mmCIF file of C-alpha atoms in Angstrom:
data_model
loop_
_atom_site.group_PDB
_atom_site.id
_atom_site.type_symbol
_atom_site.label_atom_id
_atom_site.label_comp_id
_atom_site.label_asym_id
_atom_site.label_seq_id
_atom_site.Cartn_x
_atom_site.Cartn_y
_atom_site.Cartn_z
ATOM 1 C CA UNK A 1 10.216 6.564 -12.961
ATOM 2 C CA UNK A 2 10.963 2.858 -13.449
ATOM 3 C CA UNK A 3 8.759 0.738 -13.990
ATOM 4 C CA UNK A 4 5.706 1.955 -16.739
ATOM 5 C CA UNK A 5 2.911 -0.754 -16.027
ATOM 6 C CA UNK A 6 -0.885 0.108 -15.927
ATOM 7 C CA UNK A 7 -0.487 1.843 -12.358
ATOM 8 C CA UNK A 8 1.601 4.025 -13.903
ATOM 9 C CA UNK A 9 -1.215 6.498 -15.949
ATOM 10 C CA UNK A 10 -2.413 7.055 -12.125
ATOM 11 C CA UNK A 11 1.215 8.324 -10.627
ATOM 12 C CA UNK A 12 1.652 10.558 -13.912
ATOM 13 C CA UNK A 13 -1.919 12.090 -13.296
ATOM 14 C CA UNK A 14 -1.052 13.148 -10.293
ATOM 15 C CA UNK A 15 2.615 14.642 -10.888
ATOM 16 C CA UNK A 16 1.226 16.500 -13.640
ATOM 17 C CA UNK A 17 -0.538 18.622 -11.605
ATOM 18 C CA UNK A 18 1.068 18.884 -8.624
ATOM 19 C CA UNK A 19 3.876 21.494 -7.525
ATOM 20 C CA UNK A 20 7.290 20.471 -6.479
ATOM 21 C CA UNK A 21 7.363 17.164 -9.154
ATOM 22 C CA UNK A 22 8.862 17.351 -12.533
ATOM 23 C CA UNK A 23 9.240 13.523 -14.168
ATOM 24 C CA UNK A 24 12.741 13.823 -15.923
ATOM 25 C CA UNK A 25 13.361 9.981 -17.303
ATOM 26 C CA UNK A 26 11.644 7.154 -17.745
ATOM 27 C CA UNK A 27 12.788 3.307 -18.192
ATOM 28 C CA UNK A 28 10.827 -0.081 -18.671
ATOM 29 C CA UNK A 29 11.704 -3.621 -20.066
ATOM 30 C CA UNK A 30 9.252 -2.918 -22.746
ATOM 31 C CA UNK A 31 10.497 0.133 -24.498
ATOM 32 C CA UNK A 32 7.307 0.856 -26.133
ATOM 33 C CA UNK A 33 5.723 1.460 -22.444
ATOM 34 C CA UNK A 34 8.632 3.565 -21.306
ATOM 35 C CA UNK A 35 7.776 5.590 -24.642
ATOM 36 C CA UNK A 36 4.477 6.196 -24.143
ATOM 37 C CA UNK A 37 4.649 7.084 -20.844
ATOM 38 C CA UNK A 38 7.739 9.510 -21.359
ATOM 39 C CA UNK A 39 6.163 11.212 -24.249
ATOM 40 C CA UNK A 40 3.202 11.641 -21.977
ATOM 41 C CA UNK A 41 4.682 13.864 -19.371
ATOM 42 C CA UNK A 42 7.607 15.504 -21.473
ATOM 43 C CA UNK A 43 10.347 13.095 -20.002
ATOM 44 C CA UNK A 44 13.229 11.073 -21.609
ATOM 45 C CA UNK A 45 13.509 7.627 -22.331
ATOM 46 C CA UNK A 46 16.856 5.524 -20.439
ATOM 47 C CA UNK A 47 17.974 2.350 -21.033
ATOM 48 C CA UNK A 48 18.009 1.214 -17.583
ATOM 49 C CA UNK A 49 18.027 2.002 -14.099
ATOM 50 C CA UNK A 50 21.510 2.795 -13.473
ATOM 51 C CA UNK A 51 21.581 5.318 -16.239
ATOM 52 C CA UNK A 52 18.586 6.812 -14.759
ATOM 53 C CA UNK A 53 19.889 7.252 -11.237
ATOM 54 C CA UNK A 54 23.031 8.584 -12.109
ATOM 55 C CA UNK A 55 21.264 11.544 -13.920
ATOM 56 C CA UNK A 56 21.992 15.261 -12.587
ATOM 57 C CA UNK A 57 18.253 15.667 -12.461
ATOM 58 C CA UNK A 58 17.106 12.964 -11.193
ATOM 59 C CA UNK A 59 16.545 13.715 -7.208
ATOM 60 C CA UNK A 60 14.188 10.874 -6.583
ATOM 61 C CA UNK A 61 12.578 7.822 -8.102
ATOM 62 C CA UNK A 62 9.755 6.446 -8.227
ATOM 63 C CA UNK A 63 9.794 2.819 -8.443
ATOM 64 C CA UNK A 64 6.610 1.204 -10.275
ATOM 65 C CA UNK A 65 8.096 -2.361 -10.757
ATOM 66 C CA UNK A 66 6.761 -5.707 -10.186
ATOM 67 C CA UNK A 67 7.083 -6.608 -6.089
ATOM 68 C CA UNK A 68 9.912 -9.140 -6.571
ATOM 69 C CA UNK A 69 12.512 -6.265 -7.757
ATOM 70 C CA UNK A 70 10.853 -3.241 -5.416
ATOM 71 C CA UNK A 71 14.301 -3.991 -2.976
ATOM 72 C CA UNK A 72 16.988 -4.377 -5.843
ATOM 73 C CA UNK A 73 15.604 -0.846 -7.390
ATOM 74 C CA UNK A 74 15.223 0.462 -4.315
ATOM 75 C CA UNK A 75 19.001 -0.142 -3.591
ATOM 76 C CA UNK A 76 19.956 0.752 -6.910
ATOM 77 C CA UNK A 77 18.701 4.104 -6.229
ATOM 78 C CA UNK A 78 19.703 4.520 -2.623
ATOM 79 C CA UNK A 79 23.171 3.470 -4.068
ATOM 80 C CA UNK A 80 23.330 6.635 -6.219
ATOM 81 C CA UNK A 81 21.943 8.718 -3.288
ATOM 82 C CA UNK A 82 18.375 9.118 -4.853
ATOM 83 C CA UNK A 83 15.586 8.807 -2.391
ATOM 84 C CA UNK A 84 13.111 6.061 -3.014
ATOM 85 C CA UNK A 85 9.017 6.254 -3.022
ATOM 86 C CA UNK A 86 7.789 2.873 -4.091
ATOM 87 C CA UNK A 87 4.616 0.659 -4.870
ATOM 88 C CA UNK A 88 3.354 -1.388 -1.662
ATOM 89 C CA UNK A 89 4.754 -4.101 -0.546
ATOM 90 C CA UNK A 90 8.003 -2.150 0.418
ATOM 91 C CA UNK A 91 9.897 -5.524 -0.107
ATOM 92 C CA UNK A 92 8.881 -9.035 -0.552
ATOM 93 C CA UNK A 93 10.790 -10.469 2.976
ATOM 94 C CA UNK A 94 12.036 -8.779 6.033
ATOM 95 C CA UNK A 95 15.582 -9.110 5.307
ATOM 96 C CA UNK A 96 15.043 -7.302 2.018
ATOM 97 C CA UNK A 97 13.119 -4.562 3.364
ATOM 98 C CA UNK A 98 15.613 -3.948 6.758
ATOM 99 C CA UNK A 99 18.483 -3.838 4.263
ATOM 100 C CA UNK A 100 16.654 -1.112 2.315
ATOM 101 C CA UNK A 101 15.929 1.117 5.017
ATOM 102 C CA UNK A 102 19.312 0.456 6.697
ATOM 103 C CA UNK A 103 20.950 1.253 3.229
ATOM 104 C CA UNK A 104 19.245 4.756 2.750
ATOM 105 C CA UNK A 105 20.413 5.919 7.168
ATOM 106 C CA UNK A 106 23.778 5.304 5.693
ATOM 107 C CA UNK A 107 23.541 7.401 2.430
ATOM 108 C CA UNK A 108 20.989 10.023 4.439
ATOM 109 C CA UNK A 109 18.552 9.465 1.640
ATOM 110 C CA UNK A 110 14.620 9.252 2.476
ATOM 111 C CA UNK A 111 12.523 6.157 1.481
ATOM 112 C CA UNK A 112 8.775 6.138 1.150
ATOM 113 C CA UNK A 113 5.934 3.580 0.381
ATOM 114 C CA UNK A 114 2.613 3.157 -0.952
ATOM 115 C CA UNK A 115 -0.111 2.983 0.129
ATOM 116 C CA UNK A 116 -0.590 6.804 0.134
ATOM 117 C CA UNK A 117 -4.483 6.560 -0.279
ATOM 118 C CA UNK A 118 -4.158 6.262 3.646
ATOM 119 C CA UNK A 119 -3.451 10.111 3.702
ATOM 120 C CA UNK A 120 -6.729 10.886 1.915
ATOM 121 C CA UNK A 121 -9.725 12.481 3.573
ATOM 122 C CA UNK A 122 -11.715 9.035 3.590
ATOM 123 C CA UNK A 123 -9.127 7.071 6.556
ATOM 124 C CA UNK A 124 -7.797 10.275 7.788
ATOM 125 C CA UNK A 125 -11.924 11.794 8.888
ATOM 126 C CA UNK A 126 -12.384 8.012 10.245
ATOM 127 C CA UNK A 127 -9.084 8.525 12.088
ATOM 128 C CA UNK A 128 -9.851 11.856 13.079
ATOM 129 C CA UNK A 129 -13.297 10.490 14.816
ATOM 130 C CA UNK A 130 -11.376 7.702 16.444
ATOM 131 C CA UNK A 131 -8.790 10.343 17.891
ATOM 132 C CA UNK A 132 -11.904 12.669 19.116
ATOM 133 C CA UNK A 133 -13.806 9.958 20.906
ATOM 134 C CA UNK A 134 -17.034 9.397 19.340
ATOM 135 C CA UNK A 135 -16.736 6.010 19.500
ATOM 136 C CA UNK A 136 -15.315 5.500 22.577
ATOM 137 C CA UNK A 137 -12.673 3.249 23.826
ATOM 138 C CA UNK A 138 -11.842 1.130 20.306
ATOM 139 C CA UNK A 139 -12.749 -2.313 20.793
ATOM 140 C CA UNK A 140 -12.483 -4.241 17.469
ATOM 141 C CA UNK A 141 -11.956 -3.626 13.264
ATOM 142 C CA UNK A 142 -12.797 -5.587 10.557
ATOM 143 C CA UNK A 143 -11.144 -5.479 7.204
ATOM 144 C CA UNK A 144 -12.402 -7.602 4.032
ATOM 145 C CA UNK A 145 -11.012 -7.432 0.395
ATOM 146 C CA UNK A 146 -12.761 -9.797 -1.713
ATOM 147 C CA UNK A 147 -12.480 -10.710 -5.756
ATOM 148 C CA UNK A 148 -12.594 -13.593 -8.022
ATOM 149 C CA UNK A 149 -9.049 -12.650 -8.740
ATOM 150 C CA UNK A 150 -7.151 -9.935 -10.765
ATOM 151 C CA UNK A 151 -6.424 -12.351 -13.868
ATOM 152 C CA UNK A 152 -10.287 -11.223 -15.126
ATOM 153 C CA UNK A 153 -8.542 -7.798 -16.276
ATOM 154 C CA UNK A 154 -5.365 -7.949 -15.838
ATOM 155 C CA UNK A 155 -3.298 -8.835 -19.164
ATOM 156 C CA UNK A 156 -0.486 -10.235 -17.830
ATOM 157 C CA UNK A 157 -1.507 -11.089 -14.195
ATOM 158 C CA UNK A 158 1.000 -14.148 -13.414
ATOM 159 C CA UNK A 159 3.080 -11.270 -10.903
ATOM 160 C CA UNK A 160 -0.030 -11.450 -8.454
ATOM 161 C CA UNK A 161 -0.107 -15.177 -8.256
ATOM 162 C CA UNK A 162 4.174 -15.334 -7.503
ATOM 163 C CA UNK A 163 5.779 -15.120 -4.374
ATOM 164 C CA UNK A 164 5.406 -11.402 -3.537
ATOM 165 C CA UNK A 165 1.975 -11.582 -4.357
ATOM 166 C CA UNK A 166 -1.693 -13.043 -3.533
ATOM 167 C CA UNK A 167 -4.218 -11.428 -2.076
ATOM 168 C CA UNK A 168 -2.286 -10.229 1.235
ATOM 169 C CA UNK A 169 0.926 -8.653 -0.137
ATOM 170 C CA UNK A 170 -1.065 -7.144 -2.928
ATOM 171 C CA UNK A 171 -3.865 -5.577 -1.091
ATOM 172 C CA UNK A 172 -3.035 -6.047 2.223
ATOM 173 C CA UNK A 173 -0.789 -2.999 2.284
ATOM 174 C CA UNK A 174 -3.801 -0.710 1.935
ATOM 175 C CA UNK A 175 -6.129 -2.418 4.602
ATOM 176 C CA UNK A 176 -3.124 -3.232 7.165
ATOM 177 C CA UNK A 177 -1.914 0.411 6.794
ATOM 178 C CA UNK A 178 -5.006 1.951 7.273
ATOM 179 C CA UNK A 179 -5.547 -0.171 10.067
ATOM 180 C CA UNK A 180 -2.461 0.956 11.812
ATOM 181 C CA UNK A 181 -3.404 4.303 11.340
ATOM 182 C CA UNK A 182 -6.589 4.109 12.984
ATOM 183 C CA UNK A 183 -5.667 1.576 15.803
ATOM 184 C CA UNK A 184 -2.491 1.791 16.236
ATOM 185 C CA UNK A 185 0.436 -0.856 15.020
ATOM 186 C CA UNK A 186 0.029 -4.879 15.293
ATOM 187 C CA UNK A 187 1.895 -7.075 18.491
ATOM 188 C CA UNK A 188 0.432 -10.653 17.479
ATOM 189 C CA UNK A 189 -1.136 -12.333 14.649
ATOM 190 C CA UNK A 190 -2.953 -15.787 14.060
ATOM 191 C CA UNK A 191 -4.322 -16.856 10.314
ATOM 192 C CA UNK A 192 -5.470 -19.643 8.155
ATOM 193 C CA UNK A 193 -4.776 -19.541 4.658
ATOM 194 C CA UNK A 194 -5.576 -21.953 1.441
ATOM 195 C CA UNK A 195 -4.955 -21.570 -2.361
ATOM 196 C CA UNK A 196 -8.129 -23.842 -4.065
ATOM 197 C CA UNK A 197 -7.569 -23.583 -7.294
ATOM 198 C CA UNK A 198 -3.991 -24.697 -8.982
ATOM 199 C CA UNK A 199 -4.358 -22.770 -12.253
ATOM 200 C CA UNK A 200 -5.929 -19.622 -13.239
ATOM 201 C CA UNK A 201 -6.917 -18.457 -16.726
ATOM 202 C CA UNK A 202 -6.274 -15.038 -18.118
ATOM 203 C CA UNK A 203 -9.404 -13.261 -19.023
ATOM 204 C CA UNK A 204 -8.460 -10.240 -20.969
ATOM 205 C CA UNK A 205 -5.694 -8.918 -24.127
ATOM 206 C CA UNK A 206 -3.685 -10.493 -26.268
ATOM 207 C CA UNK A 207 -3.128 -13.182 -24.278
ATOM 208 C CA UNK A 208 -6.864 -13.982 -22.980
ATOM 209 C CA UNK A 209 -7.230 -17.991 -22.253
ATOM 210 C CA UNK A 210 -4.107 -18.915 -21.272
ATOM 211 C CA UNK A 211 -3.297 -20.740 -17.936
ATOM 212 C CA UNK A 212 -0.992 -20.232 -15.403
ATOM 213 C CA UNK A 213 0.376 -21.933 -12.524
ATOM 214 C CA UNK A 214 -0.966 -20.478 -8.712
ATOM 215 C CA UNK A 215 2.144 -19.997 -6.328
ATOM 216 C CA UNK A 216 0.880 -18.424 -3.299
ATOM 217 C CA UNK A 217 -1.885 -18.476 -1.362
ATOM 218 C CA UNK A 218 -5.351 -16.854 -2.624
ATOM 219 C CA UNK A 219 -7.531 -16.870 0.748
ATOM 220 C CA UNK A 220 -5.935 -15.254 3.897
ATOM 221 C CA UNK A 221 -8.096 -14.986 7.095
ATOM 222 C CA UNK A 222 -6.441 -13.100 10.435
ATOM 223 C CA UNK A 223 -7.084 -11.816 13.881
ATOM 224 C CA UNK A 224 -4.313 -9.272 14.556
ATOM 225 C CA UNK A 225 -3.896 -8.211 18.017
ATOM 226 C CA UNK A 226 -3.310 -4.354 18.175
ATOM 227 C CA UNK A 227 -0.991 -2.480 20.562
ATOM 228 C CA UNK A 228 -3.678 -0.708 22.285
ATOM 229 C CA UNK A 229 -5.379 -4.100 23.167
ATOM 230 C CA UNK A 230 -7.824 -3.278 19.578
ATOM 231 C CA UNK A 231 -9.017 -6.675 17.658
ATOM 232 C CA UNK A 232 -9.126 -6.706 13.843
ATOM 233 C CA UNK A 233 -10.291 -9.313 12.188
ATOM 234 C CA UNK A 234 -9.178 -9.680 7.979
ATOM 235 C CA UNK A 235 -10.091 -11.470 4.952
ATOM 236 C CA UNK A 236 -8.041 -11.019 1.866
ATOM 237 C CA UNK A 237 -8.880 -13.141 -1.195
ATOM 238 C CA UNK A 238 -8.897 -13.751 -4.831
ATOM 239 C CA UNK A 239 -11.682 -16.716 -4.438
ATOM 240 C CA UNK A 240 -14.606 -14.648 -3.630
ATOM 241 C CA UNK A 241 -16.987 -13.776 -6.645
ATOM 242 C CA UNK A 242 -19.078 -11.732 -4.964
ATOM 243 C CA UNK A 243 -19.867 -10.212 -0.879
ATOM 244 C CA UNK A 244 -22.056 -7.884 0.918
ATOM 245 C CA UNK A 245 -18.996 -7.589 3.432
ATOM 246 C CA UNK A 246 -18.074 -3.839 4.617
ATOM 247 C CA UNK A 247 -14.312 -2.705 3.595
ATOM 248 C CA UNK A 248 -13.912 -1.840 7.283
ATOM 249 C CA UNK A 249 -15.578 -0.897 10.071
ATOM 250 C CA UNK A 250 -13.871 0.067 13.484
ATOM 251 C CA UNK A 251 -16.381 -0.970 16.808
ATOM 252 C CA UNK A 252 -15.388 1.104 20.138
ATOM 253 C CA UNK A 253 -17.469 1.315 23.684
ATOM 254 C CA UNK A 254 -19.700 4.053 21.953
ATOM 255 C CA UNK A 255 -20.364 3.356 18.510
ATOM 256 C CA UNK A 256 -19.063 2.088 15.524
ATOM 257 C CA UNK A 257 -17.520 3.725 11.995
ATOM 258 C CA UNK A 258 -17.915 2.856 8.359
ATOM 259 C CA UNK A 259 -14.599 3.292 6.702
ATOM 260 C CA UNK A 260 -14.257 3.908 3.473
ATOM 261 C CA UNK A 261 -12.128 1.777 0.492
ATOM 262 C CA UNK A 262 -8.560 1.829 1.585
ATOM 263 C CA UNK A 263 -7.611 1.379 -2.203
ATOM 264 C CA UNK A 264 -8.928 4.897 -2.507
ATOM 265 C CA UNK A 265 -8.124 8.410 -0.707
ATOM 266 C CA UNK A 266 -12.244 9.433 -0.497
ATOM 267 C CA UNK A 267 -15.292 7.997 0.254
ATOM 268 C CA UNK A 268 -17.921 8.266 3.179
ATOM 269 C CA UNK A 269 -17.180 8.050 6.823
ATOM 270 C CA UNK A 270 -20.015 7.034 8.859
ATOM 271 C CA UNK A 271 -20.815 7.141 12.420
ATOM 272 C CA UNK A 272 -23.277 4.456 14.450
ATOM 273 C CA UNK A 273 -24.174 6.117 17.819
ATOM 274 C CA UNK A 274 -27.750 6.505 19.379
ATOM 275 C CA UNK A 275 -29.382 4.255 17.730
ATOM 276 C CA UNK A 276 -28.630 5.187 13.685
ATOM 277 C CA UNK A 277 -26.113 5.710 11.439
ATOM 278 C CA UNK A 278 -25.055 9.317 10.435
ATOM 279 C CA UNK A 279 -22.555 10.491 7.961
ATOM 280 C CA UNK A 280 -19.702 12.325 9.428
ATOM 281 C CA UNK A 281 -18.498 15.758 7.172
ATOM 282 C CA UNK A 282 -15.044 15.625 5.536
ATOM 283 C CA UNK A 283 -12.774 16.486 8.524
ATOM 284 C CA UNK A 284 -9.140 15.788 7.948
ATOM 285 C CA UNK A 285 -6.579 14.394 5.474
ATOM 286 C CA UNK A 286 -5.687 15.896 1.741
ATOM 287 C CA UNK A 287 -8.458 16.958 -0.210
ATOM 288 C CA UNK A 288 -8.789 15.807 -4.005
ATOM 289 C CA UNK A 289 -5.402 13.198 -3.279
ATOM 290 C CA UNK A 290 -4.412 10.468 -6.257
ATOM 291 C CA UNK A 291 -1.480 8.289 -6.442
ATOM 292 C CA UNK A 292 1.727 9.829 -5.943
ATOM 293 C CA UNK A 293 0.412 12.230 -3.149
ATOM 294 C CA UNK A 294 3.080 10.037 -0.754
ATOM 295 C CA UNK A 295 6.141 11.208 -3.156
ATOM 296 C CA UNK A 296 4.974 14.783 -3.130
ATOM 297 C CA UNK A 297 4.371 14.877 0.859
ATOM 298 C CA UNK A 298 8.100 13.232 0.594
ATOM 299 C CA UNK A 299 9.638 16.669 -1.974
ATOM 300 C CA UNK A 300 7.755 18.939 0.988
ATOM 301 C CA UNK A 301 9.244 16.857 3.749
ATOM 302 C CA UNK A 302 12.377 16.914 2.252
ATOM 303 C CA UNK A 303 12.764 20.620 2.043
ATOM 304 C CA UNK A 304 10.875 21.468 5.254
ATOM 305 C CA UNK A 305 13.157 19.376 6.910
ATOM 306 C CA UNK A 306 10.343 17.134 8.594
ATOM 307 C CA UNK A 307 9.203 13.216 8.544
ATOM 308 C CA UNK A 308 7.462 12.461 5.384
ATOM 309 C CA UNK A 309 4.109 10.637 5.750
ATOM 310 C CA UNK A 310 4.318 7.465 3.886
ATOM 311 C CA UNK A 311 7.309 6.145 5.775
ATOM 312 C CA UNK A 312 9.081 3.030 5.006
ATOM 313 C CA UNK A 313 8.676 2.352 8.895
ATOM 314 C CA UNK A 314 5.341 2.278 8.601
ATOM 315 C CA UNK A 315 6.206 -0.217 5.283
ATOM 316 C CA UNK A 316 8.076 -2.227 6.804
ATOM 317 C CA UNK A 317 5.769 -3.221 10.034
ATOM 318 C CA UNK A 318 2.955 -3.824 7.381
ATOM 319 C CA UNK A 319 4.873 -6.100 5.682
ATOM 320 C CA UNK A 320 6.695 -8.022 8.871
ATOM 321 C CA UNK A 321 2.593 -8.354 10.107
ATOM 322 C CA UNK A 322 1.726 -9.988 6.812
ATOM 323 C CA UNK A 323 4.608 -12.578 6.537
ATOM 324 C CA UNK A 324 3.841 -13.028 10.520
ATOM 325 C CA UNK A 325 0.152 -14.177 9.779
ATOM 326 C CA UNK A 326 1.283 -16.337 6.385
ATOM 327 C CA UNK A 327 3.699 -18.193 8.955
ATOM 328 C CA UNK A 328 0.904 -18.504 11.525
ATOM 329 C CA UNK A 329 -1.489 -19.650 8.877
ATOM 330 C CA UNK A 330 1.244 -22.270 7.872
ATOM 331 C CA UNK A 331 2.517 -23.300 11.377
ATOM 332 C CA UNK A 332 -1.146 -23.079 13.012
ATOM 333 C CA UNK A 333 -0.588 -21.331 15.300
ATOM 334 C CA UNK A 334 -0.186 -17.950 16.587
ATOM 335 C CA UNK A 335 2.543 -15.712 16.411
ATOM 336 C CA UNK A 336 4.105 -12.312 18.166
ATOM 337 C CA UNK A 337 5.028 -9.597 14.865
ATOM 338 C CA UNK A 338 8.652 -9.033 16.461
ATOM 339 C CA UNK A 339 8.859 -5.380 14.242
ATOM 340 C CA UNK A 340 7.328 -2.059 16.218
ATOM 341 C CA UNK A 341 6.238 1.101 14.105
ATOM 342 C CA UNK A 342 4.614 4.469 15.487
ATOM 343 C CA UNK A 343 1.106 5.098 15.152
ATOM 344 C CA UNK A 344 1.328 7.600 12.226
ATOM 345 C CA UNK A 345 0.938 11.088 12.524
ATOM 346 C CA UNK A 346 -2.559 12.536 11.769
ATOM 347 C CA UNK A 347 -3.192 14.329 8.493
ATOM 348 C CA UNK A 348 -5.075 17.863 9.171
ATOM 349 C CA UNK A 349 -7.496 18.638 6.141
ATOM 350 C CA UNK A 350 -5.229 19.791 3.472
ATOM 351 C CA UNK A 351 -6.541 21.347 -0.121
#
């Protein structure tokens, strides 16, 4: 594992009980963290990434870092011949994430991504219901992640504010992928995007009242055009205090759905037909998922000899569609997303 940040407690969580994953070495630029988090699951502490990948037992790494280095660690390990799962985005541009996935054809290595919350019961039943018809032809999505901004309680939150960050790249991942998966991937994109405020002030820890300069934007609207002729509209920002929006909601000829939190694997699918709204039972994905469910779906796929789930395709689309609608927002205009990806596979109900 590199990288030993507050995300990390999640990923160990889930590798701890989970067959096929055994966390051998850990490294961090804060020793202390790399420490704690070794001690935690029985690992050992490295100084640094390129003693960790060129461990005997090290098969795989999991790379927790800050977006701006995901691609350098990435290579690192690909490099060594160590397949990759990683935090969303994949990369922070195209030309960093296309020389990742080129890099691990050549050394026959696989590469996965978060978000893996996309293979949990809450997207996968609203897929599921798409798939089966009961809403009819799909017609339109929205999508909507609003806060005031991570830097409320977040200790050191500058990373989000950077380029690699903002709203979009942060949580975009989760909303965009779980979009694709239920409609299918994106052909054309226009936005509008604004950053208000210059400065932010940290809220929380040691640090708590300190300001810090804005680099990105922190507003993002879009209408993404869908392959299948499906309209989503999005709103991602860190300047909303406080909404009665839905996370998302897909609209088809027959009815509508109420999709759960992409940010999480669970939640309650819903189902407008007739006149009401009805809840729909749990009918698909994995069953009691947390963070780290894409790396071990990546071990299975690995030894099965099949396409793991969290593919860094499916990454790399997500993240061509949100640099496409930050260059429409800036230009004005709209804009064809020149990368394809398959519509995912389905998850059956697993667990």
């Amino acid at each position: 594992m590199v990288g030993a940040g507050k995300i990390s407690g999640q990923y160990l969580d889930t590798v701890a009980r989970l067959d096929g994953l055994r966390l051998t070495a850990v490294t961090d630029l804060d020793p202390a963290r790399a420490k704690e988090a070794a001690d935690r699951a029985g690992a050992d502490v490295v100084g640094g990434v390129e003693e960790l990948v060129a461990r005997d037992d090290v098969d795989a790494v999991l790379n927790l870092t800050i977006p701006a280095v995901h691609a350098e660690v990435a290579l690192a390990a690909i490099g060594a011949g160590r397949h990759v799962y990683g935090e969303k985005p994949l990369a922070t541009t195209r030309e960093e994430a296309a020389a990742v996935l080129a890099a691990a054809r050549t050394a026959g290595v696989r590469v996965g991504s978060a978000p893996d919350t996309v293979l949990g019961t809450g997207t996968q039943t609203a897929r599921k219901a798409v798939d089966d018809g009961l809403i009819g032809i799909p017609v339109a999505a929205t999508a909507f992640m609003t806060t005031a901004g991570h830097e409320a309680w977040h200790p050191d939150p500058e990373f989000y504010y950077r380029p690699g960050g903002g709203p979009l790249l942060d949580m975009g991942p989760y909303y965009l992928s779980a979009l694709v998966h239920l409609l299918g991937p994106v052909v054309k994109v226009t936005g509008a995007a604004a950053a208000p405020r210059a400065e932010r002030e940290i809220g929380s820890g040691r640090r708590a009242g300190q300001r810090f300069a804005v680099e990105v934007d922190t507003h993002v609207t879009g209408i993404l055009e869908h392959a299948g002729g499906a309209l989503s509209t999005l709103i991602m920002s860190f300047d909303i205090h406080a909404a009665h929006l839905p996370r998302i909601e897909v609209h088809g000829t027959a009815g509508s759905l109420g999709v759960p939190d992409p940010n999480g694997f669970d939640g309650p699918v819903e189902l407008f037909t007739a006149g009401s709204w009805q809840p729909l039972p749990v009918s698909a994905g994995y069953r009691g998922a947390g963070r780290g469910t894409g790396l071990a779906d990546l071990a299975a796929a690995v030894a099965g000899d099949r396409p793991h789930l969290a593919s860094a395709e499916l990454a790399e689309h997500v993240l061509d569609v949100m640099l496409t609608l930050l260059d429409a927002a800036h230009e004005g205009r709209s804009l064809p997303v020149a990368s394809r990806c398959e519509r995912p596979a389905p998850v059956p109900l697993t667990g």
